[in-house]
Coordinates of C-alpha atoms in Angstrom, one line a residue:
E1 CA -3.0 -31.0 -10.1
W2 CA 0.6 -31.5 -8.8
A3 CA 0.6 -28.1 -7.2
A4 CA -2.8 -28.7 -5.6
K5 CA -1.6 -32.1 -4.2
R6 CA 1.5 -30.5 -2.8
F7 CA -0.5 -27.7 -1.2
R8 CA -2.8 -30.2 0.4
E9 CA 0.2 -31.9 1.9
Q10 CA 1.6 -28.6 3.2
V11 CA -1.6 -27.8 4.9
K12 CA -1.2 -31.1 6.8
W13 CA 2.2 -29.9 7.9
G14 CA 0.7 -26.7 9.2
A15 CA 0.4 -24.2 6.3
D16 CA -2.4 -21.7 6.9
G17 CA -2.5 -20.3 3.3
L18 CA -1.0 -20.0 -0.1
K19 CA 1.1 -17.2 -1.6
I20 CA 1.1 -16.6 -5.3
W21 CA 3.8 -14.2 -6.5
K22 CA 3.8 -11.8 -9.5
P23 CA 5.5 -14.0 -12.2
F24 CA 2.1 -15.4 -13.2
G25 CA 0.8 -13.3 -16.0
L26 CA 4.1 -11.5 -16.4
S27 CA 6.9 -14.0 -17.0
V28 CA 6.0 -17.6 -16.3
R29 CA 5.7 -19.7 -19.5
D30 CA 4.5 -23.2 -20.2
E31 CA 6.4 -26.0 -22.0
H32 CA 5.3 -24.5 -25.3
G33 CA 6.8 -21.1 -24.4
R34 CA 3.4 -19.5 -24.0
L35 CA 2.8 -17.0 -21.2
V36 CA 0.7 -18.4 -18.3
P37 CA -2.0 -15.8 -17.4
V38 CA -3.1 -15.3 -13.9
D39 CA -6.5 -16.8 -14.7
D40 CA -5.2 -19.8 -16.6
E41 CA -7.7 -22.7 -16.3
R42 CA -4.9 -25.1 -15.7
L43 CA -4.5 -23.6 -12.2
T44 CA -8.1 -24.4 -11.3
P45 CA -7.3 -27.4 -9.2
L46 CA -5.2 -25.2 -7.0
W47 CA -7.9 -22.7 -6.3
E48 CA -10.5 -25.5 -5.8
T49 CA -8.2 -27.1 -3.2
A50 CA -7.8 -23.8 -1.4
A51 CA -11.6 -23.4 -1.3
E52 CA -12.1 -26.9 -0.1
L53 CA -9.5 -26.5 2.7
R54 CA -10.8 -23.0 3.5
K55 CA -7.3 -21.6 3.2
P56 CA -6.8 -18.0 1.9
V57 CA -4.7 -17.3 -1.2
M58 CA -2.4 -14.3 -0.9
I59 CA -1.9 -13.2 -4.5
H60 CA 0.4 -10.5 -6.0
V61 CA 0.1 -9.8 -9.7
A62 CA 1.8 -7.1 -11.8
D63 CA 3.6 -4.3 -9.8
P64 CA 3.3 -0.5 -9.4
V65 CA 1.8 1.1 -12.5
A66 CA 5.0 3.2 -12.9
F67 CA 7.0 0.0 -13.5
F68 CA 5.1 -0.4 -16.7
D69 CA 5.5 3.1 -17.9
P70 CA 8.4 4.4 -20.1
L71 CA 11.6 5.0 -18.1
T72 CA 11.9 8.7 -18.6
P73 CA 12.6 11.6 -16.2
Q74 CA 8.8 12.0 -16.0
N75 CA 8.4 8.5 -14.4
E76 CA 7.7 9.1 -10.7
R77 CA 9.7 6.0 -9.8
W78 CA 12.7 7.1 -11.9
E79 CA 15.3 6.7 -9.1
E80 CA 13.9 3.4 -7.9
L81 CA 13.9 1.9 -11.4
H82 CA 17.4 3.1 -12.1
A83 CA 18.5 1.3 -8.8
H84 CA 16.5 -1.8 -9.8
P85 CA 16.3 -2.0 -13.6
D86 CA 15.0 -5.5 -13.5
W87 CA 11.8 -4.1 -12.0
Q88 CA 10.8 -2.4 -15.2
F89 CA 8.2 -4.2 -17.3
P90 CA 7.6 -2.2 -20.5
S91 CA 4.9 -3.4 -22.9
P92 CA 6.0 -4.9 -25.2
P93 CA 7.6 -7.3 -24.5
Y94 CA 5.7 -7.6 -21.2
P95 CA 1.9 -7.7 -21.1
A96 CA 0.1 -4.4 -20.4
F97 CA -0.7 -3.6 -16.7
R98 CA -4.4 -3.4 -17.4
D99 CA -4.5 -6.8 -19.0
I100 CA -2.9 -8.4 -16.0
M101 CA -5.4 -6.7 -13.7
A102 CA -8.2 -8.0 -15.9
Q103 CA -6.9 -11.5 -15.4
L104 CA -6.9 -11.0 -11.6
E105 CA -10.5 -9.9 -11.8
N106 CA -11.5 -12.9 -13.9
L107 CA -9.7 -15.3 -11.5
V108 CA -11.4 -13.9 -8.3
T109 CA -14.8 -13.8 -10.1
R110 CA -14.5 -17.3 -11.5
H111 CA -13.7 -18.9 -8.1
P112 CA -16.2 -17.5 -5.5
G113 CA -15.5 -20.3 -3.1
A114 CA -11.9 -19.4 -2.7
T115 CA -10.7 -16.5 -0.6
F116 CA -8.2 -14.2 -2.3
I117 CA -6.2 -11.5 -0.6
G118 CA -4.9 -9.0 -3.1
A119 CA -1.4 -8.0 -1.9
H120 CA -0.4 -4.3 -1.9
V121 CA -4.0 -3.0 -1.8
G122 CA -5.3 -5.4 -4.3
C123 CA -2.3 -4.9 -6.6
Y124 CA -3.6 -1.5 -7.6
A125 CA -3.2 1.1 -4.8
E126 CA -3.0 3.9 -7.4
N127 CA -6.6 3.3 -8.3
L128 CA -8.8 2.7 -5.2
G129 CA -11.9 3.1 -7.4
W130 CA -10.9 -0.1 -9.3
V131 CA -10.1 -2.0 -6.1
S132 CA -13.4 -0.8 -4.5
R133 CA -15.3 -2.1 -7.5
L134 CA -13.7 -5.6 -7.2
L135 CA -14.4 -5.6 -3.5
D136 CA -18.0 -4.8 -4.1
K137 CA -18.3 -7.4 -6.9
C138 CA -16.5 -10.2 -5.1
P139 CA -17.2 -10.9 -1.4
N140 CA -14.3 -13.4 -1.5
F141 CA -11.7 -10.7 -2.2
Y142 CA -9.7 -9.0 0.5
V143 CA -6.6 -6.7 0.4
D144 CA -3.6 -5.9 2.5
I145 CA -1.8 -2.6 2.8
S146 CA 1.8 -3.9 2.6
A147 CA 4.4 -1.7 0.9
R148 CA 1.8 0.8 -0.2
L149 CA 1.7 3.5 2.5
G150 CA 3.3 5.8 -0.1
E151 CA 0.4 5.3 -2.5
L152 CA -2.4 5.5 0.2
G153 CA -1.0 8.4 2.1
R154 CA -0.8 10.8 -0.8
Q155 CA -4.6 10.4 -1.4
P156 CA -5.6 10.6 2.3
Y157 CA -9.3 11.5 1.9
T158 CA -10.0 8.7 -0.6
A159 CA -7.8 6.3 1.4
R160 CA -9.6 7.1 4.6
R161 CA -13.0 6.5 3.0
F162 CA -11.8 3.3 1.5
C163 CA -10.4 2.0 4.9
L164 CA -13.6 2.9 6.7
K165 CA -15.9 1.3 4.1
Y166 CA -13.9 -1.9 3.7
A167 CA -12.6 -2.2 7.3
D168 CA -13.8 -5.8 7.4
R169 CA -11.8 -6.6 4.2
I170 CA -8.4 -5.0 4.8
L171 CA -5.3 -6.6 6.5
F172 CA -2.3 -4.9 8.0
G173 CA 1.1 -5.8 6.4
T174 CA 4.5 -4.3 5.8
D175 CA 6.1 -6.6 3.1
A176 CA 9.2 -6.8 5.3
G177 CA 10.5 -8.5 8.4
P178 CA 9.8 -7.1 11.9
S179 CA 11.1 -3.5 12.3
L180 CA 10.0 -1.3 15.1
P181 CA 10.9 1.9 13.3
A182 CA 8.9 0.8 10.2
Y183 CA 5.9 -0.1 12.5
H184 CA 6.1 3.4 13.9
I185 CA 5.6 4.9 10.5
A186 CA 2.7 2.5 9.8
Y187 CA 1.0 3.3 13.1
R188 CA 1.5 7.0 12.5
F189 CA -0.1 6.8 9.1
L190 CA -3.1 4.7 10.3
E191 CA -3.7 6.3 13.7
T192 CA -2.8 10.0 13.5
D193 CA -3.8 13.0 11.5
D194 CA -0.1 14.1 11.1
E195 CA 0.7 15.7 7.8
Y196 CA 3.5 15.6 5.2
F197 CA 5.9 12.9 6.7
N198 CA 8.0 10.2 5.1
Y199 CA 6.4 6.9 4.3
D200 CA 9.6 4.8 4.8
L201 CA 12.9 5.0 6.7
S202 CA 14.9 6.5 3.8
D203 CA 15.2 10.2 3.0
P204 CA 14.3 10.7 0.3
P205 CA 11.8 7.8 0.3
T206 CA 12.7 4.9 -1.9
Q207 CA 9.6 4.7 -4.0
G208 CA 9.2 8.4 -5.0
R209 CA 9.8 11.9 -3.8
W210 CA 6.6 12.7 -2.0
R211 CA 5.2 12.7 1.5
I212 CA 2.1 11.3 3.1
Y213 CA -0.8 12.3 5.4
G214 CA -2.2 10.3 8.2
L215 CA -5.7 8.7 8.1
F216 CA -6.7 9.0 11.7
L217 CA -8.8 5.9 11.7
P218 CA -11.1 5.1 14.6
D219 CA -10.2 2.3 17.0
E220 CA -12.9 -0.1 15.6
A221 CA -11.5 0.0 12.1
L222 CA -7.9 -0.2 13.5
E223 CA -8.7 -3.4 15.5
K224 CA -10.1 -5.1 12.4
I225 CA -7.2 -4.1 10.1
Y226 CA -4.5 -4.9 12.7
S227 CA -5.9 -8.2 14.0
L228 CA -9.5 -9.3 13.7
N229 CA -9.6 -9.8 9.9
A230 CA -6.5 -11.9 9.8
R231 CA -7.7 -14.0 12.7
R232 CA -11.0 -14.6 11.0
L233 CA -9.4 -15.6 7.7
L234 CA -6.8 -17.8 9.3
G235 CA -9.2 -19.4 11.9
I236 CA -7.3 -18.1 14.9
N237 CA -9.5 -18.0 17.9
R238 CA -6.9 -17.6 20.7

């Protein structure tokens, strides 16, 4: 209730939405030392307030699937996890990835009046079938594509079908500050049929040693992903 009250005040000051980051379901604990799941009922006032105020909730749960896998040479994020060992979440002691995703599904299903935007392609870019199922099940669920060009671009046929089918539910994002070179990569991925190029500015790419393929989306879908969907969710008419 305290958080809901604070959010209400922040909306009065100009906030257009709420961001929930990944510690819920992963590391946040209550006063008794118990893990607070993503779908904890004690957070209900927050979601109800977001629904009442018609403000979207950007939610990030878990992390790339490889971050939950054993850190062996077979892990495709081997180099990234060695550079950032605090990004590894082995189970145990951390919850299993699939359990956190089940909590997200429960949350979105339980609060149909609230609009949720699943960061990083619904927090599960590796499995667009799972994300598609939740989009079909829950009209209040949207996704952004931030920091997941690498995952989308190595499954270009599936990703293109996904982006065309859910063009009204996908938002553009980068997970970083403004960067013209980074934008060029994103535009190349979304707008062209170029093949086998880097998905970020590093060589080799930071998330894994693979390349991506462009989706060559039509202008109608691009306009929705780049602008129209965000304008609609945020109530921007200008």
